[in-house]
Coordinates of C-alpha atoms and ligand atoms in Angstrom, one line a residue:
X26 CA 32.7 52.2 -46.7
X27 CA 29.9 51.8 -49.0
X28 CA 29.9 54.5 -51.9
X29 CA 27.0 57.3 -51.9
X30 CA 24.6 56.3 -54.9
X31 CA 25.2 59.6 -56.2
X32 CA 28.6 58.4 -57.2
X33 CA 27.4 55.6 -59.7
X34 CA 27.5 55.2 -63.6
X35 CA 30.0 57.8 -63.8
X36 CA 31.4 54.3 -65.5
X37 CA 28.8 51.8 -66.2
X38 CA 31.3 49.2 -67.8
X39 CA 33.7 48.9 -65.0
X40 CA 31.1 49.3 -62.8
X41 CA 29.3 46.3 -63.9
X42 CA 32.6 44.7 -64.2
X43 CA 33.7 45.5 -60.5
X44 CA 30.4 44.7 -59.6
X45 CA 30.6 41.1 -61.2
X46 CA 34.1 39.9 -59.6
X47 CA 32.9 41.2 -56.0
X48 CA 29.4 39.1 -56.1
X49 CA 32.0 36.2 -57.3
X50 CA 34.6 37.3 -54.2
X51 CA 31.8 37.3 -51.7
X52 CA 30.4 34.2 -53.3
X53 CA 33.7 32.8 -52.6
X54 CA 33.7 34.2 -48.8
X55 CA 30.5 32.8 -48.1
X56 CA 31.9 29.1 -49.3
X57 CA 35.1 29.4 -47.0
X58 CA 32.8 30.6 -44.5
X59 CA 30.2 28.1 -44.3
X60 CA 32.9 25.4 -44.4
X61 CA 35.2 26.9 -41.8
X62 CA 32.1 27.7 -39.2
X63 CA 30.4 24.1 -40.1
X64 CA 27.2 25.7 -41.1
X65 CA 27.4 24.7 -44.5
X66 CA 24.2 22.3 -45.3
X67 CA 26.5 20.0 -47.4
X68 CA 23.7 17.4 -48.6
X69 CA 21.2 20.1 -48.4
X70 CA 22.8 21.9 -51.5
X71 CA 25.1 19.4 -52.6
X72 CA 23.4 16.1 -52.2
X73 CA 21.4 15.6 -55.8
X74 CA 24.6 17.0 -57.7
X75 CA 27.2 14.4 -55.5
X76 CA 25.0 11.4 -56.7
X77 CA 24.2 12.7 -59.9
X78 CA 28.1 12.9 -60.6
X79 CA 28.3 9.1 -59.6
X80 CA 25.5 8.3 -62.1
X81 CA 28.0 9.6 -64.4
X82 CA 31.3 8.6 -63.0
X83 CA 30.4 4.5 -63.0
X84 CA 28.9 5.5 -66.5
X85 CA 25.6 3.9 -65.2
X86 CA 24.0 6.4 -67.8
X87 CA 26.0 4.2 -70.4
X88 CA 24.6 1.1 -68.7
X89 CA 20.6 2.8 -68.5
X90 CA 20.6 4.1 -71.9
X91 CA 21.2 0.2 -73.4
X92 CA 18.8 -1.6 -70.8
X93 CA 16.0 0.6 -72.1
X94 CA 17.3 1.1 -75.9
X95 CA 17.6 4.8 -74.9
X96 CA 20.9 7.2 -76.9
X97 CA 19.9 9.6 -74.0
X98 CA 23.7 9.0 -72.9
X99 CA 27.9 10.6 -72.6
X100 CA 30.2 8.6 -73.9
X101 CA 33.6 8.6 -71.6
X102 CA 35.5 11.8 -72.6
X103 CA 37.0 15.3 -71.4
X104 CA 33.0 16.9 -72.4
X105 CA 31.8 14.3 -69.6
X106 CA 34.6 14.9 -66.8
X107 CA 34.0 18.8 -67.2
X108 CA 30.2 17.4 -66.5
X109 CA 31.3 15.4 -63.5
X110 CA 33.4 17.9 -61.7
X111 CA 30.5 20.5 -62.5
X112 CA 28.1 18.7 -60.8
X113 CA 29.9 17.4 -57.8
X114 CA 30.5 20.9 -56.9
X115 CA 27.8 22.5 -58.7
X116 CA 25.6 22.7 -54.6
X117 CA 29.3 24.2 -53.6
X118 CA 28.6 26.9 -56.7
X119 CA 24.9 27.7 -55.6
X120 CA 25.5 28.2 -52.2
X121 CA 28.1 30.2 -52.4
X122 CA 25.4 32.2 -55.3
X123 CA 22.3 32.6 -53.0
X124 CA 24.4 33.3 -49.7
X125 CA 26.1 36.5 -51.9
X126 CA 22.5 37.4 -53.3
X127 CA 21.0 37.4 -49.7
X128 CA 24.4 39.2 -48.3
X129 CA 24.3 42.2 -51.5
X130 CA 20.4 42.4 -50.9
X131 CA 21.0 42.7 -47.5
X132 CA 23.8 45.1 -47.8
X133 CA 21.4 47.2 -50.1
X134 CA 18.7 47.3 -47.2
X135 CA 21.2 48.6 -44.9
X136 CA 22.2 51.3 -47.3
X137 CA 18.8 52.3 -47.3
X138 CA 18.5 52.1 -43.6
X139 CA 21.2 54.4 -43.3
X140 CA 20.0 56.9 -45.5
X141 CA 16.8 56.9 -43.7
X142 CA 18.6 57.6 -40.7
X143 CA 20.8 59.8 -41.8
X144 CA 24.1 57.4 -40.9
X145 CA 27.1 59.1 -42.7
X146 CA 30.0 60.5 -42.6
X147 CA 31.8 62.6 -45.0
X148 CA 29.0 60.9 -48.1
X149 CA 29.8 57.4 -46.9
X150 CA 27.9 54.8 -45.2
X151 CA 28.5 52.5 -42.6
X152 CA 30.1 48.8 -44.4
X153 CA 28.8 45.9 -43.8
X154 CA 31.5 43.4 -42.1
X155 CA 28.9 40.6 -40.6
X156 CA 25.6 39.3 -39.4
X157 CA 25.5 36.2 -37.7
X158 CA 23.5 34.4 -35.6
X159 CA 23.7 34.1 -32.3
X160 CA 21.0 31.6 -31.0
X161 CA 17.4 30.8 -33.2
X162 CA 16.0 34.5 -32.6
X163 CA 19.1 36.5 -31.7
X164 CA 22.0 37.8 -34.3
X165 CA 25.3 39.8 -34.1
X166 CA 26.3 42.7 -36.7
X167 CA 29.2 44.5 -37.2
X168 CA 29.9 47.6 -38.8
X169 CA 32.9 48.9 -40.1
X170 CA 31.9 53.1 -39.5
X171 CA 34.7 55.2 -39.6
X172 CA 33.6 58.9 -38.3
X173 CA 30.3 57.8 -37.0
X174 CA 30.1 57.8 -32.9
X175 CA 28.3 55.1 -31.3
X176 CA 26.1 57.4 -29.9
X177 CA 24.9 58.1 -33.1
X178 CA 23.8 54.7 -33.3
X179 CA 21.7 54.7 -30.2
X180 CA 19.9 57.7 -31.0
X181 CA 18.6 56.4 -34.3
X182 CA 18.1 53.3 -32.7
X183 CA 14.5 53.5 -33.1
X184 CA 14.5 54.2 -36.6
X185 CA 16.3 51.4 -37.1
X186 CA 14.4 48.7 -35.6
X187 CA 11.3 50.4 -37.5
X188 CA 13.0 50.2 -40.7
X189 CA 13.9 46.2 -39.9
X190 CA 11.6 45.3 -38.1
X191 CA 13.7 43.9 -35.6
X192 CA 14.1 44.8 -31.8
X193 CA 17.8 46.0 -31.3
X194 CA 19.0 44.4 -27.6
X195 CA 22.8 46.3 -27.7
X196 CA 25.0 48.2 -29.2
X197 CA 28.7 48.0 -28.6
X198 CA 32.0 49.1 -29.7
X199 CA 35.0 46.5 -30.5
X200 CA 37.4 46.4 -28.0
X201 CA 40.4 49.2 -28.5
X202 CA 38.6 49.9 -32.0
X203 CA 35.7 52.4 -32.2
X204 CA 35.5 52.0 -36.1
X205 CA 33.3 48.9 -35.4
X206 CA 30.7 48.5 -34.0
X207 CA 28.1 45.1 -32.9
X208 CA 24.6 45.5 -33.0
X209 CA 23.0 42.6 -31.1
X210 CA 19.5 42.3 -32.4
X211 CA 16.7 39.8 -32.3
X212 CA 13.6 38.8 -34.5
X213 CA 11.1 38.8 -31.9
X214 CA 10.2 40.1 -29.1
X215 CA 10.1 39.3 -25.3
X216 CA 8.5 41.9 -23.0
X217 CA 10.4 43.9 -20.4
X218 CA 7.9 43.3 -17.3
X219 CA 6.3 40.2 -16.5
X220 CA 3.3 38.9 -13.9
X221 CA 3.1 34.9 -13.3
X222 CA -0.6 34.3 -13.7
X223 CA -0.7 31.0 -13.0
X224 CA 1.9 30.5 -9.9
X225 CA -0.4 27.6 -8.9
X226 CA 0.6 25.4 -11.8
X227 CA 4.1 25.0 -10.4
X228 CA 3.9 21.9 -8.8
X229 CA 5.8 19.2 -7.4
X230 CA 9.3 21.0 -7.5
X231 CA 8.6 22.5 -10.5
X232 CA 9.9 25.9 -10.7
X233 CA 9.0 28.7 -13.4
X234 CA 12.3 30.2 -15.3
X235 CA 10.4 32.9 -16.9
X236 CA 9.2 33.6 -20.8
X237 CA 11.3 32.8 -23.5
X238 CA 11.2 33.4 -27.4
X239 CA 9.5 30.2 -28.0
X240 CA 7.7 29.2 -24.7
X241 CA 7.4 29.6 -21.5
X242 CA 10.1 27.8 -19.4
X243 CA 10.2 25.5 -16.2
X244 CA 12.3 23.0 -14.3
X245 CA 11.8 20.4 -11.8
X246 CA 14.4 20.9 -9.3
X247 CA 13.9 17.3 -8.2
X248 CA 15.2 16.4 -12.0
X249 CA 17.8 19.3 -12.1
X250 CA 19.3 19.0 -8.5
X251 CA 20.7 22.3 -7.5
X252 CA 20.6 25.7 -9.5
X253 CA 22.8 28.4 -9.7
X254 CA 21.9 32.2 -10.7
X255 CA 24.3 34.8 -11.2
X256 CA 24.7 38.0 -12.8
X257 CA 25.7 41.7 -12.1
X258 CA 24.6 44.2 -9.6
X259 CA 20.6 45.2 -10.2
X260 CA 20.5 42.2 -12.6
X261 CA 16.9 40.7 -10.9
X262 CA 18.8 37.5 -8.8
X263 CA 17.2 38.4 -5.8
X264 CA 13.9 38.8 -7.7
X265 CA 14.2 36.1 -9.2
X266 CA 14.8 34.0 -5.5
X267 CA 12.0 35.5 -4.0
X268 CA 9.7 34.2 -7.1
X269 CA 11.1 31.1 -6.6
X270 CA 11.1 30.9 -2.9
X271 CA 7.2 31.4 -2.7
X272 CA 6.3 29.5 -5.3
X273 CA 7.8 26.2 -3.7
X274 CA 7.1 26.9 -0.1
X275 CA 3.0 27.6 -1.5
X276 CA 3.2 24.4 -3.6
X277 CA 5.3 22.1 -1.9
X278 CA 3.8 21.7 1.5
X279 CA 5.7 19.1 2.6
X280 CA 9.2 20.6 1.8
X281 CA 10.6 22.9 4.2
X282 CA 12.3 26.2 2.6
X283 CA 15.1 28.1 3.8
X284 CA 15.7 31.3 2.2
X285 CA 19.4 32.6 3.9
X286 CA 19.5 36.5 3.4
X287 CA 23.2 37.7 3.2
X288 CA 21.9 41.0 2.8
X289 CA 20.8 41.2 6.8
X290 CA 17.0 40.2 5.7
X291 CA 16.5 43.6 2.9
X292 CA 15.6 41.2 0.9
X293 CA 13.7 38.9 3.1
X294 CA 10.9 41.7 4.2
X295 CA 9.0 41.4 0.9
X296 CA 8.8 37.6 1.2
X297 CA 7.5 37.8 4.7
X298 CA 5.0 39.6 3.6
X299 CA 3.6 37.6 0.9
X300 CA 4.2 34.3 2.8
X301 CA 2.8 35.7 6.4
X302 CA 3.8 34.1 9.8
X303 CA 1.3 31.0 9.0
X304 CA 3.3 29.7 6.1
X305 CA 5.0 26.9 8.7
X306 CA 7.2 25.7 5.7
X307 CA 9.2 28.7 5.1
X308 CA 11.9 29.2 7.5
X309 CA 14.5 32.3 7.4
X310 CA 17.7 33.4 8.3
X311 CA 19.0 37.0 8.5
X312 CA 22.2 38.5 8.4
X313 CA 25.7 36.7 7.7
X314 CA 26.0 35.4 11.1
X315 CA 22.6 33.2 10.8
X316 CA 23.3 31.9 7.7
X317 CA 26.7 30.7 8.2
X318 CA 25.7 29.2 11.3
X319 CA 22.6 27.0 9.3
X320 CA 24.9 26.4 6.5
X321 CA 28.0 25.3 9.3
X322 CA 25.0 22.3 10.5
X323 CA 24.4 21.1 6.9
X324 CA 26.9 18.4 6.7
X325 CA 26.2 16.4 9.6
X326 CA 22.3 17.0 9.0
X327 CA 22.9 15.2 5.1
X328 CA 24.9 12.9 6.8
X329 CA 21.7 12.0 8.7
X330 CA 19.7 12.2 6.0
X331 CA 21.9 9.6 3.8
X332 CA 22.2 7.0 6.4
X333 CA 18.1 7.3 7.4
X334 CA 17.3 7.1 3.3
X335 CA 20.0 3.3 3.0
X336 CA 18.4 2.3 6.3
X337 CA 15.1 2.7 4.4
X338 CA 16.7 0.5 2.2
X339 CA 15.8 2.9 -0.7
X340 CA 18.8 4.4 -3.3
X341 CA 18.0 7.9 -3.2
X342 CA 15.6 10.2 -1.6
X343 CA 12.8 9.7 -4.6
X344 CA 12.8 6.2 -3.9
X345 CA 13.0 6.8 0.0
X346 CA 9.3 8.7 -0.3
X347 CA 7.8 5.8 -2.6
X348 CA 8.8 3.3 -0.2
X349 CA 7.5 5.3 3.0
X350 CA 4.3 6.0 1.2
X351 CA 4.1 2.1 0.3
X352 CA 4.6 1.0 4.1
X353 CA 2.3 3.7 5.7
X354 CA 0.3 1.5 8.5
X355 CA -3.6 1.5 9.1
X356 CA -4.7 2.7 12.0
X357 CA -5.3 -0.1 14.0
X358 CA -1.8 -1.5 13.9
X359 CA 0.0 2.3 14.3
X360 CA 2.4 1.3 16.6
X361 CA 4.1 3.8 18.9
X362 CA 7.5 3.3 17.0
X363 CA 6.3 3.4 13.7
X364 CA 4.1 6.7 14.8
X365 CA 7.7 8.2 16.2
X366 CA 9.0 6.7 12.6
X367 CA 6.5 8.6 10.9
X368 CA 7.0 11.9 12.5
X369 CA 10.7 11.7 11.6
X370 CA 10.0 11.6 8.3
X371 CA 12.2 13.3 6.1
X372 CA 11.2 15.8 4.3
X373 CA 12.5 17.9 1.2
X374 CA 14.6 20.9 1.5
X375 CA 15.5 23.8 -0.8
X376 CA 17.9 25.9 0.4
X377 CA 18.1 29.3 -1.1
X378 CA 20.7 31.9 -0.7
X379 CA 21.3 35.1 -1.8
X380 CA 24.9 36.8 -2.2
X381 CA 26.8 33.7 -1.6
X382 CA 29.9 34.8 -2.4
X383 CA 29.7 36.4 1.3
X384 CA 30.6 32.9 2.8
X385 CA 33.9 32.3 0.7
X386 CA 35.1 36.0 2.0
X387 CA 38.4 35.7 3.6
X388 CA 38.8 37.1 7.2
X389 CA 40.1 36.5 10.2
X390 CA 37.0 36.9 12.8
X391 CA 35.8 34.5 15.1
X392 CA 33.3 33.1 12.1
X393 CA 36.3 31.6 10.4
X394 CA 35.9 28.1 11.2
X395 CA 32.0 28.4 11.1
X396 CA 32.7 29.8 7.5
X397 CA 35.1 26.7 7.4
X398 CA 32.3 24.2 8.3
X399 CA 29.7 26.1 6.1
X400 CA 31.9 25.7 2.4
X401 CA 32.5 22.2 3.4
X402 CA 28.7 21.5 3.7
X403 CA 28.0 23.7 0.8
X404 CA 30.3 21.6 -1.1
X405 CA 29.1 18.4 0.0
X406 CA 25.3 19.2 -0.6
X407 CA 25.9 20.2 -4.1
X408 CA 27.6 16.7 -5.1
X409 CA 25.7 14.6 -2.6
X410 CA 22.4 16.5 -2.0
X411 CA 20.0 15.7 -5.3
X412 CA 20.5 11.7 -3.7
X413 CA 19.3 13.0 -0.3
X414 CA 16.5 15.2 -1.2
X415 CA 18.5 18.5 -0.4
X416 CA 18.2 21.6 -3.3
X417 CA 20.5 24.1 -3.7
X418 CA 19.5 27.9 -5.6
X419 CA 22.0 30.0 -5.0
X420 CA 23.0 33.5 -6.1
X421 CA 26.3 35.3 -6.7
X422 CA 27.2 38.1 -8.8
X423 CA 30.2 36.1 -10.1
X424 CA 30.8 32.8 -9.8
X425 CA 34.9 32.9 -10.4
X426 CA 37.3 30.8 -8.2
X427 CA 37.9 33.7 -5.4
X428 CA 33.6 34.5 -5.0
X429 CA 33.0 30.5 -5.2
X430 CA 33.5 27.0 -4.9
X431 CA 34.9 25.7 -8.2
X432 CA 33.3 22.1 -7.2
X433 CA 30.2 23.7 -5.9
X434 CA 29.7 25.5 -9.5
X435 CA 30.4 22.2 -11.5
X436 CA 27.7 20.6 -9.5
X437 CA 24.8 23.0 -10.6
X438 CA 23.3 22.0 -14.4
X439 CA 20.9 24.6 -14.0
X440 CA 22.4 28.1 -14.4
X441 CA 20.7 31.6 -14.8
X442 CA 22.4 34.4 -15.8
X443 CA 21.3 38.0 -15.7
X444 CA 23.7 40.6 -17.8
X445 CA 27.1 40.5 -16.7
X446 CA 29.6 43.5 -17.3
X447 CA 31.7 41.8 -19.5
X448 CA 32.8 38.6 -21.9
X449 CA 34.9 37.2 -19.6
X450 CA 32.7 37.5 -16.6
X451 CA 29.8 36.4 -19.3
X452 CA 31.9 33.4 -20.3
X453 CA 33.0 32.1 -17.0
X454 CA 29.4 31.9 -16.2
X455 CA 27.9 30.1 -19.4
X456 CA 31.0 29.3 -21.5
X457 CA 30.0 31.9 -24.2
X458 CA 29.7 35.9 -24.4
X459 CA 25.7 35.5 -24.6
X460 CA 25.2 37.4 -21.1
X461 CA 27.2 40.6 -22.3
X462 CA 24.7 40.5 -25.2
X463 CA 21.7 41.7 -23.0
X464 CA 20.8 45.0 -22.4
X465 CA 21.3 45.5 -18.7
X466 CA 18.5 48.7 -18.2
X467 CA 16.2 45.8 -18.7
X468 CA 15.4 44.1 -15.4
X469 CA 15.0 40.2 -15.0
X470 CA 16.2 39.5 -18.5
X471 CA 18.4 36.9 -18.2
X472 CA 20.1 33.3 -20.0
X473 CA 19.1 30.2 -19.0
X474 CA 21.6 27.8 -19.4
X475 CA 21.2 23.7 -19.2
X476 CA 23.4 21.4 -20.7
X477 CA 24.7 23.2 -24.0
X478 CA 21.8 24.6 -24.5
X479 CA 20.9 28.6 -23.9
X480 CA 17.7 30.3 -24.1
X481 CA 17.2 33.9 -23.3
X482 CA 14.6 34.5 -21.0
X483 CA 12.3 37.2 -19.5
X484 CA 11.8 36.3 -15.5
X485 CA 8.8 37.3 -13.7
X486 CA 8.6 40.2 -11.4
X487 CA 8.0 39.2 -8.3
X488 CA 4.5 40.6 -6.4
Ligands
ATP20 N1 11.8 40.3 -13.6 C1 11.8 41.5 -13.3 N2 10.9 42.4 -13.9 C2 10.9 43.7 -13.6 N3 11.7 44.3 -12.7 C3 12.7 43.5 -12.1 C4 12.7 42.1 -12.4 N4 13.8 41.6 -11.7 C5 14.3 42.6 -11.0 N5 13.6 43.7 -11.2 C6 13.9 45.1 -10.7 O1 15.3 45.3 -10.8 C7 15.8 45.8 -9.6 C8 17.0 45.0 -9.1 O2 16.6 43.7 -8.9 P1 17.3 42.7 -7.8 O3 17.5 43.4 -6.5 O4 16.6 41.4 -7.9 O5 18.8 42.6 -8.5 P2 20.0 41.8 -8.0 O6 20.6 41.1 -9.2 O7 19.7 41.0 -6.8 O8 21.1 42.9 -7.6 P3 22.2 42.9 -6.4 O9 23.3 42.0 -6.9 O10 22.6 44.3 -6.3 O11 21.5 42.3 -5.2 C9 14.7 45.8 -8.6 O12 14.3 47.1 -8.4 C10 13.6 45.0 -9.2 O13 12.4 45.5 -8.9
MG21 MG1 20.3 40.9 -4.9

């Protein structure tokens, strides 16, 4: 614990002392730090003093100082190896130096912080253990605070973003140890409720993800494929679908969307409503029973669709729509089977569904081998789908290997993931802890995740 300033110069000697040897020991840290975590900017700091040390080493100073008649030189010697090593390591040396200054002044800060906020116990404040970052806007600190409640935190958790100027996301105890405590924090901030204005600019496939610290985020499902969103109970999946689901049946008139409600159409109602009965694009299905039974005809219906696409002689379906654009016929020589052809023309389909995790339940009814059929053309639309124009967004609450298809999940790049109730659950989603981080009262904040790269998002509320 840090000491009360009431408690210094009682001896100003050994204070200074102690003082000294800890900035050197952190200094230290920090070096062994940087190096183990990678983050060390080697020819940042240590770039001019590595070549400089060459200069001396080949004695090229030597060899400069007689080309221009100069005595500005070291003659070999233990005075010019002492240089050499010093200034090889000397970026080692002041990074070590500026990482303690920033780490003592920070430390310092937080003392005052604390004071402010009247975070003590028994005279002693909180001890700083870390503060790292966690993406560009978003760090982690921890807190070594012996006789200080958590709670204690939250209720000052005002104060404390004032005093920072920082918005604090979360605040959570160490597993089995409620001496330390994380405080997940970022430097700017995203609001809690959000409106698309411009739903119309969502074209061609493109799909808005929502707000993020830097920009405003969007994908093309044709590019990405198949999507997957997943996240725990009031998270903002279904929100999210419904955003999603009228924004492409609106803007993609010639793909048909099937939105397959789980949830016996609660959530379907809402979208209804917005889309009306004319939207001809928009096709539903309510209640289990519905939506297994679309989901069982899938596979032989991408069958179809693969073989019409080769016949076409095109690769995939992108290729499939040049090509049929390129051959449409005049209208003198529309020929009754090239009018039948063109009526047959494929078009592309998203298929969204909420709570899938309800067609990999296990029972016994008389659905069994519909579910059967259903997971098998699940599975095959997610590897073979993108090729035939075919989309998946789905939703679960966790994707793990008894809610969902394994292959299924390896098939989506695109994943969104609302808070989850813990690290594991966060990291079998994205691979990291990132979806624990978020505060879960606030709706339809979520992580986007594409490749290795995570961005945390606010998603739009849907109107
Ligand atoms: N982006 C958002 N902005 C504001 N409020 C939101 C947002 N997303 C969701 N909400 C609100 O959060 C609540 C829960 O949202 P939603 O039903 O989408 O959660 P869910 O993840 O589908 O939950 P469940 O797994 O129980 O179905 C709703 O009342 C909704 O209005
Ligand atoms: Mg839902």
């Amino acid at each position: 614990m840090i000491n009360d300033p009431s408690d210094k110069n009682k001896f100003p000697i050994a204070d200074k002392i102690f003082k000294v040897f800890r900035f050197l020991w952190i200094s230290v840290l920090e070096i062994y730090r940087g190096i183990e975590t990678e983050s060390f900017p080697l020819w940042q700091y240590c770039g001019g003093g590595i070549l400089f040390s060459y200069y001396l080493l080949f004695n090229l100073d030597i060899w400069l100082a007689h080309l221009i008649e100069s005595e500005l030189y070291l003659e070999q010697g233990p005075a010019k190896l002492c240089l050499i090593l010093f200034s090889a390591s000397s970026g080692l040396i002041f990074y070590g130096c500026s990482r303690a200054v920033d780490r003592m002044k920070l430390v310092e800060r937080l003392k005052k912080a604390f004071d402010y906020c009247d975070l003590k116990s028994g005279g002693l404040y909180p001890s700083f253990i870390s503060d790292e970052p966690i993406d560009e806007f978003v760090r982690q600190m921890k807190l070594f605070v012996p006789g200080i409640p958590l709670q204690r935190f939250k209720d000052k958790k005002l104060e404390l973003e004032a005093h920072f100027n920082v918005t604090i996301v979360k605040f959570f105890e160490e597993e089995n140890d409620k001496t330390r405590i994380n405080l997940i924090y970022s430097m700017r901030d995203l609001p809690s409720s959000l409106v698309l204005e411009n739903p119309q600019d969502f074209v061609d496939c493109d799909i808005p993800i929502g707000k993020g610290y830097a920009s405003q985020l969007k994908i093309n499902l044709k590019d990405m494929g198949h999507m997957m969103v997943a996240g725990q109970t009031g998270g903002g999946k279904s929100n999210f679908l419904k955003t999603v689901t009228s924004i492409l049946c609106l803007n993609n008139q010639n793909a048909d969307v099937h939105f397959l409600d789980f949830k016996e159409g609660v959530e379907m109602m809402a979208l209804k409503n917005k889309l009306g009965s004319e939207q001809k694009n928009f096709h539903t299905h309510d209640g289990a029973e519905k939506a297994i039974e679309y989901l069982a005809g899938l596979t032989d219906l991408l069958t179809e669709r693969l073989n019409q696409i080769k016949i076409s002689g095109a690769i995939n379906f992108d290729e499939y729509l040049k090509k049929s654009v390129a051959v449409q016929p005049s209208t003198e020589t529309f020929s009754k089977s090239e009018a039948q052809n063109k009526k047959e023309k494929l078009s592309r389909l998203f298929i969204v569904v909420d709570e899938i995790a309800q067609v990999y339940v296990k029972d016994n009814s008389s659905t069994k081998e519909l579910k059967n059929k259903a997971r098998e053309a699940l599975n095959k639309i997610a590897r073979q789908g993108r090729a035939a124009g075919v989309h998946l967004i789905v939703a679960t609450q966790k994707p793990d290997a008894q809610s969902f298809d394994q292959t299924v999940k390896a098939n989506m790049p695109a994943v969104l993931c609302f808070p989850m109730p813990s690290q594991v659950a966060s990291v079998s989603v994205l691979g990291t802890k990132r979806a624990y981080d978020l505060n879960p009262e606030i709706k339809g904040r979520a992580i986007y995740k594409f490749g290795p790269t995570l961005h945390e998002v606010q998603t739009y509320y849907f109107q």
